[in-house]
Tab-separated table of C-alpha atoms in Angstrom:
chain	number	residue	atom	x	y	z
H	1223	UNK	CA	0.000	0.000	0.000
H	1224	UNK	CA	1.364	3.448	-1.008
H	1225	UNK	CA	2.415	6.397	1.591
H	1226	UNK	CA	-0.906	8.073	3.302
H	1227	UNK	CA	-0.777	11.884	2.196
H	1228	UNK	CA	-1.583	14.344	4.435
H	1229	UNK	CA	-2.854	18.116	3.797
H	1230	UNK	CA	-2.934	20.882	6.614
H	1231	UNK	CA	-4.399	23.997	5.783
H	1232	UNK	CA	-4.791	26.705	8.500
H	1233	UNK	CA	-3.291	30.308	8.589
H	1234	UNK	CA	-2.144	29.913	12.322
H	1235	UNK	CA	1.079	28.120	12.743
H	1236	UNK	CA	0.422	27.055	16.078
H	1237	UNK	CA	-2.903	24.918	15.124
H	1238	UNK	CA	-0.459	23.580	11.860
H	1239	UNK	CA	1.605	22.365	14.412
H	1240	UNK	CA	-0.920	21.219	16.601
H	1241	UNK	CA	-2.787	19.349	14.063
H	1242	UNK	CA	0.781	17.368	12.568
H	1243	UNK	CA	1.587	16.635	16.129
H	1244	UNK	CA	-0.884	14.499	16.424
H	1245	UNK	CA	-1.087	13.056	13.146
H	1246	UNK	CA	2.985	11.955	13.420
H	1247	UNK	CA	1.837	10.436	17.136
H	1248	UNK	CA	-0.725	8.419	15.871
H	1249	UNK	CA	-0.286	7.732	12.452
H	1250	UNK	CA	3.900	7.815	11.971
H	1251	UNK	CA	4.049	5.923	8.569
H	1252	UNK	CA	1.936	9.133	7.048
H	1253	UNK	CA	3.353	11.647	5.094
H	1254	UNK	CA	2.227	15.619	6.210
H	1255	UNK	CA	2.652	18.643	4.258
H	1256	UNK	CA	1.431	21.758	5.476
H	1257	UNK	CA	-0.377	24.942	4.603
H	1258	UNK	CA	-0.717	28.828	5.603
H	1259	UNK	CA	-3.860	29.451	3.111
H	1260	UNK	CA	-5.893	28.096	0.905
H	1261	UNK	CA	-4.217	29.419	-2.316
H	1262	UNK	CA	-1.002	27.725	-0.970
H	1263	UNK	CA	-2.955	24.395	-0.265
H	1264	UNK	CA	-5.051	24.330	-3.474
H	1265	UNK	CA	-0.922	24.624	-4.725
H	1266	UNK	CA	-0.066	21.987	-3.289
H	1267	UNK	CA	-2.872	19.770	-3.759
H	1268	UNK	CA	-2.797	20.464	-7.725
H	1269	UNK	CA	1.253	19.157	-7.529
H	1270	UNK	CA	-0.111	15.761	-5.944
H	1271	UNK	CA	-2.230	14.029	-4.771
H	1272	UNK	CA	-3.677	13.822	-0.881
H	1273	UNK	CA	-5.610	11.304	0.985
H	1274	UNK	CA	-6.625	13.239	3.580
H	1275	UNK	CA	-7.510	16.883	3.939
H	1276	UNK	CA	-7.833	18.829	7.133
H	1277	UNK	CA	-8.600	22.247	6.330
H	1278	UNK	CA	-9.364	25.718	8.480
H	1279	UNK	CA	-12.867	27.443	7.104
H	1280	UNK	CA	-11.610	31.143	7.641
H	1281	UNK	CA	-8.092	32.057	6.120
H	1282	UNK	CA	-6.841	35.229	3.945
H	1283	UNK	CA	-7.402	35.083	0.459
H	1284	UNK	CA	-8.980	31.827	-0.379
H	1285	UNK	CA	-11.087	30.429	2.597
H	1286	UNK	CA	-11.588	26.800	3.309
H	1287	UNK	CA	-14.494	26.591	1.744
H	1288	UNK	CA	-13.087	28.563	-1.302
H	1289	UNK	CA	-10.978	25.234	-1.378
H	1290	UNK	CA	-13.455	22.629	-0.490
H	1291	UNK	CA	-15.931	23.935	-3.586
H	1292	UNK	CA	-12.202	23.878	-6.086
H	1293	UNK	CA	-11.319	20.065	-4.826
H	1294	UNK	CA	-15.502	18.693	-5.117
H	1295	UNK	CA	-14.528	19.891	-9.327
H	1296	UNK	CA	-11.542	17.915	-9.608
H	1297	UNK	CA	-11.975	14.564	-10.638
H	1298	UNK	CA	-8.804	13.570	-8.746
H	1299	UNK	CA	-10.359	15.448	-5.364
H	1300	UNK	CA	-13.843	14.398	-5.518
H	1301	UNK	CA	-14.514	11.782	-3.108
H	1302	UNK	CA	-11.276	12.491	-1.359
H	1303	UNK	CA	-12.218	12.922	2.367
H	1304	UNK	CA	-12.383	16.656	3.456
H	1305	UNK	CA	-12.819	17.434	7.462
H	1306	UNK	CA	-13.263	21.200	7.877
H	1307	UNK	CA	-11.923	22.082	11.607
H	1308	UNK	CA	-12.947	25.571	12.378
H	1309	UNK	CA	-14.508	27.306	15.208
H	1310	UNK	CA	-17.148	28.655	13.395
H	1311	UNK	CA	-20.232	25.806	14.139
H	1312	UNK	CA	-23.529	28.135	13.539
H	1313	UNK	CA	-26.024	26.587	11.309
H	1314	UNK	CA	-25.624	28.012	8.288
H	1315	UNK	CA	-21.697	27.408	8.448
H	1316	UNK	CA	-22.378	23.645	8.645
H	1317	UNK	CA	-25.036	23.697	5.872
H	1318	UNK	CA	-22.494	25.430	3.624
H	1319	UNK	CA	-20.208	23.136	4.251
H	1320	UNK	CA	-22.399	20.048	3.482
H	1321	UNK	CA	-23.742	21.605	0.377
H	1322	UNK	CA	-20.089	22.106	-1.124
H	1323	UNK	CA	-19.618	18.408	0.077
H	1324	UNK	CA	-17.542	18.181	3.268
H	1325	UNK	CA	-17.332	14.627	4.911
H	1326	UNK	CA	-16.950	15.875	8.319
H	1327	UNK	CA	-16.947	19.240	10.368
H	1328	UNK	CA	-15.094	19.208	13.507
H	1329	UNK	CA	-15.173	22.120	15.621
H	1330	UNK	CA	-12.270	24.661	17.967
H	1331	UNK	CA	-10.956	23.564	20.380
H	1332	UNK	CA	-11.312	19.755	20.133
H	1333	UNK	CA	-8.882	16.877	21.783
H	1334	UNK	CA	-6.589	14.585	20.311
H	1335	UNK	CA	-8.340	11.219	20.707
H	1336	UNK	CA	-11.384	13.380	18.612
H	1337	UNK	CA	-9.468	14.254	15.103
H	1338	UNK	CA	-7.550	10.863	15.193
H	1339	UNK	CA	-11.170	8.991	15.468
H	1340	UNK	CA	-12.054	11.621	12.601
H	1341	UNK	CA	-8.904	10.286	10.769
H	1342	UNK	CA	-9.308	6.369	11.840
H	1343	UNK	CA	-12.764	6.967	9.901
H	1344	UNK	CA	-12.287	8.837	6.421
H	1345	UNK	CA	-8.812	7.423	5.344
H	1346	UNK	CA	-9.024	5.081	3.417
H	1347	UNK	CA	-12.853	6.010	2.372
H	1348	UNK	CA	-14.493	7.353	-0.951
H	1349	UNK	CA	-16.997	8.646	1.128
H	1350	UNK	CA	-19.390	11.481	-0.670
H	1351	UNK	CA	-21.898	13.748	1.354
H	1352	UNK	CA	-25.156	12.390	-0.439
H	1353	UNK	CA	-26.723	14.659	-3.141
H	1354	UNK	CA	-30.556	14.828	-1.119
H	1355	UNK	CA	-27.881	16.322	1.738
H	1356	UNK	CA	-26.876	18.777	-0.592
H	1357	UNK	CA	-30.200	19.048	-1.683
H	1358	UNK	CA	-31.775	20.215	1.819
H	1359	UNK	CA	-28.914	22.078	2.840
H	1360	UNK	CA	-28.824	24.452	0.041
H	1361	UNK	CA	-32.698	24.603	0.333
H	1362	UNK	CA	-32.260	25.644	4.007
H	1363	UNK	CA	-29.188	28.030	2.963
H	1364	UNK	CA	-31.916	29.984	0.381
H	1365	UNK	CA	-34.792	30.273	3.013
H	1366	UNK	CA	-32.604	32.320	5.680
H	1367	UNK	CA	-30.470	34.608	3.446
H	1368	UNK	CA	-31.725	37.636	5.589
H	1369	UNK	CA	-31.936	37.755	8.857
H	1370	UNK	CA	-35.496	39.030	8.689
H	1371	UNK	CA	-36.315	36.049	7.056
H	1372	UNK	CA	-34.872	33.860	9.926
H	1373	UNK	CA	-36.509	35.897	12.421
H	1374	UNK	CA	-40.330	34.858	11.398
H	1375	UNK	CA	-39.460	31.198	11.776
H	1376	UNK	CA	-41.696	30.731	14.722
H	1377	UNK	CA	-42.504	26.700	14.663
H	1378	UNK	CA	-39.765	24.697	16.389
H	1379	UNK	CA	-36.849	23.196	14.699
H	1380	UNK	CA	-37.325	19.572	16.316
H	1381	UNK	CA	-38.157	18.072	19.720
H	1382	UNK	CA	-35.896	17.009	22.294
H	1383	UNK	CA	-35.778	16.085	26.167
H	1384	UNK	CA	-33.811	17.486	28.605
H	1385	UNK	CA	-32.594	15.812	31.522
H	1386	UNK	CA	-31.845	17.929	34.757
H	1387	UNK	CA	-31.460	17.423	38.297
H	1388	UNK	CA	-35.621	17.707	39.107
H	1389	UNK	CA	-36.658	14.991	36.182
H	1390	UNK	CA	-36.860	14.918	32.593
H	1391	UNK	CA	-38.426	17.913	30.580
H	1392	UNK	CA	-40.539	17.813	27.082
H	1393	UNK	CA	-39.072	20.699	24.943
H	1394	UNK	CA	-39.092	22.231	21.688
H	1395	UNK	CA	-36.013	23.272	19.624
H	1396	UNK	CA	-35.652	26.705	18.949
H	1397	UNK	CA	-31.973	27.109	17.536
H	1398	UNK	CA	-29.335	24.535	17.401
H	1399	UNK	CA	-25.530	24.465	16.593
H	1400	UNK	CA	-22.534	22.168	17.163
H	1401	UNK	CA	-22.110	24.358	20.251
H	1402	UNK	CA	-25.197	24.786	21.950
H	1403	UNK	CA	-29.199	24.546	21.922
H	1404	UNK	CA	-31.773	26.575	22.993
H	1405	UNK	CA	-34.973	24.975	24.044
H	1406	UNK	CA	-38.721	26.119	25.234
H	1407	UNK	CA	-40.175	24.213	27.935
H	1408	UNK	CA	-43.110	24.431	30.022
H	1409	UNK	CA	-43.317	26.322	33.091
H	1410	UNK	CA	-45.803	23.950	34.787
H	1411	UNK	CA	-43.450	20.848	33.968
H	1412	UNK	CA	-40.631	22.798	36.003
H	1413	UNK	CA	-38.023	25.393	35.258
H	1414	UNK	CA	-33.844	24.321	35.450
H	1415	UNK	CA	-31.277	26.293	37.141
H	1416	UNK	CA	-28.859	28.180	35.901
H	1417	UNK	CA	-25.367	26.494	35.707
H	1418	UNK	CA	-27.082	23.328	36.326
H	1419	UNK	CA	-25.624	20.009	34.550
H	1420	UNK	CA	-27.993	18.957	31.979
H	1421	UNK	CA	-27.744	16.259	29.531
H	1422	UNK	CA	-29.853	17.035	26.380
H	1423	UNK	CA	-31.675	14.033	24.045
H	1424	UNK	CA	-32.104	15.556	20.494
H	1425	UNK	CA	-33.969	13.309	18.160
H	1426	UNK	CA	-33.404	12.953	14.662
H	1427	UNK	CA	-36.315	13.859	12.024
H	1428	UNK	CA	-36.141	10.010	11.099
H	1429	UNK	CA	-36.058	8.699	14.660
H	1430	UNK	CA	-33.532	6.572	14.169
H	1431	UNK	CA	-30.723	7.960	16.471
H	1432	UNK	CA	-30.582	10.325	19.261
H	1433	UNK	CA	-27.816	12.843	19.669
H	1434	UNK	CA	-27.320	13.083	23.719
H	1435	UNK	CA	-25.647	15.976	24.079
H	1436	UNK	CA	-23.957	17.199	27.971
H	1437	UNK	CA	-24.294	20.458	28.864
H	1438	UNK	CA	-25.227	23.190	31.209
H	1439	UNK	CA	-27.881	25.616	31.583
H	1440	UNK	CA	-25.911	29.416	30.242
H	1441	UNK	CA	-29.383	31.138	30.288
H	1442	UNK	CA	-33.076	31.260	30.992
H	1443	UNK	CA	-36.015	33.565	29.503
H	1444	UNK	CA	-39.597	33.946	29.362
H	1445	UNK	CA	-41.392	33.717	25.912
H	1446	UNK	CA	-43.350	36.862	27.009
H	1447	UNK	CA	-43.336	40.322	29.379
H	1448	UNK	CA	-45.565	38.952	31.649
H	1449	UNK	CA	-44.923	36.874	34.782
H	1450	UNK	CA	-47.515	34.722	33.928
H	1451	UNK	CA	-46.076	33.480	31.002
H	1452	UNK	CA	-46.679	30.016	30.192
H	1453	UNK	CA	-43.167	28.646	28.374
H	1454	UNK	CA	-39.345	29.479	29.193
H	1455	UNK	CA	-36.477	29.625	26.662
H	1456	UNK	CA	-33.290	27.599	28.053
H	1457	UNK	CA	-29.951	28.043	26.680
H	1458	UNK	CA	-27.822	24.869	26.759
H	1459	UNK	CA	-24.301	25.293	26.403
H	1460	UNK	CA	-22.434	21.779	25.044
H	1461	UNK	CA	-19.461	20.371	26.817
H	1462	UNK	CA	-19.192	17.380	24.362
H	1463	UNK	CA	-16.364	16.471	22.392
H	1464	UNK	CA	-17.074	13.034	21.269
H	1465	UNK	CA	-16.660	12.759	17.407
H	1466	UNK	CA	-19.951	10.022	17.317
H	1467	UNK	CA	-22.116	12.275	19.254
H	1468	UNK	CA	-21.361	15.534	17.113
H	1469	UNK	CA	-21.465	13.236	13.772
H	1470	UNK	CA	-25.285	12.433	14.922
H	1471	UNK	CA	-25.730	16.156	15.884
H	1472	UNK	CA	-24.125	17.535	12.488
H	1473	UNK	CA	-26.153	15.220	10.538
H	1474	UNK	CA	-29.327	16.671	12.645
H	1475	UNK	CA	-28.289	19.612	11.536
H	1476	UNK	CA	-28.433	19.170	8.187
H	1477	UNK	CA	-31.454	17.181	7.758
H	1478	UNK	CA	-33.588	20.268	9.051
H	1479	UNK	CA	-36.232	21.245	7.089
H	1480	UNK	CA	-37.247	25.004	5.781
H	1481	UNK	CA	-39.885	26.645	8.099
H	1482	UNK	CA	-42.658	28.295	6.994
H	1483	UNK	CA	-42.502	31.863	6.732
């Protein structure tokens, strides 16, 4: 079997470094070349061929998803696996991402044993984000160009349940990212504390798989300017940094559907 190749692309040294330090730990038979930007890595990649790319989102000049879109046109870069690492995780990042056909999205900071499980799973793979993927995210991405738009999306984005210290609560999705969730729950069924430990059960569209997601409570509000109101936003802040939980979460993510205006 030939040499693994290797591509780094991130315009900060130290994460460069990072990132090879722990492929040469774990993986010491593969070859790593390195990148400052993505005109420099879309250099490199047109010299020879990689197996592997791990690639920053926002660099000078040509961004990482500048060079995600260039490699999905190249018939040599096609199917190669691409793992954006970025700390940008909103919803509309990921959904970009997916619609210009990243295989994985992997969020700042992260730890070790989380890229080289990222790594242990792509190399080696032909593995294509599905066209009906692409298909719903750039749907999605064409319903909230403005945020006017995305602020009359008033029915929830999914259910979910979330587990605190007093029981387990019935909520409804509001906003979700690869960082956090906010949820509306009923006042009568109890209301969490803030800083408490919660662990949150978000539930795919197809119910096959259930992202449970550790957290804490960042933030409480009511739905309305009344003390009487009924319902109470909570802000979940993630603490996870398992790769199979945030694989279930980022394919949540994408499989969203467009809310009525």
């Amino acid at each position: 079997m030939s040499q693994i190749k290797v591509l780094i692309v991130d315009d900060a040294r130290f994460i460069r470094d990072h990132v090879s330090r722990i492929v040469r730990e774990h993986f010491p038979d593969y070859h790593i070349d390195s990148a400052e930007d993505g005109e420099v890595g879309r250099k490199l990649m047109s010299a020879q061929g990689y197996d592997l790319i791990l690639c920053d989102w926002e660099m000078p000049g040509m961004s990482g998803l500048d060079l995600l879109q260039w490699a999905r046109k190249q018939s040599s870069y096609a199917d190669i696996p691409f793992i954006m690492i970025t700390s940008r995780g909103e919803r509309d990042y990921v959904l970009k991402a997916i619609q210009a056909g990243v295989n994985d999205y992997m969020g700042k900071p992260f730890e070790d044993a989380q890229l080289v499980e990222k790594i242990k799973k792509y190399v080696g793979k032909r593995f294509e984000t599905s066209a009906e993927s692409r298909r719903k995210a750039a749907q999605m991405l064409a319903a909230g160009q403005t945020a006017a738009v995305a602020k009359k999306a008033k029915k929830p984005k999914g259910l979910a349940q979330l587990r605190v210290a007093a029981g387990v609560l019935r909520c409804a999705i509001k906003e979700v990212t690869l960082q956090s969730v906010q949820v509306v729950v009923k006042r009568e069924d109890g209301i969490p504390q803030l800083l408490e430990q919660s662990v949150v059960d978000i539930e795919q569209v197809s119910g096959n798989s259930v992202a449970q997601m550790n957290g804490f409570i960042s933030g409480l509000h009511a739905n309305e300017k009344s003390t009487q109101t009924n319902f109470i936003s909570v802000d979940i802040q993630f603490v996870d940094n398992d790769p199979e939980k945030l694989e279930v979460l980022t394919h949540y993510i994408a499989s969203l559907t467009k809310n009525p205006s």
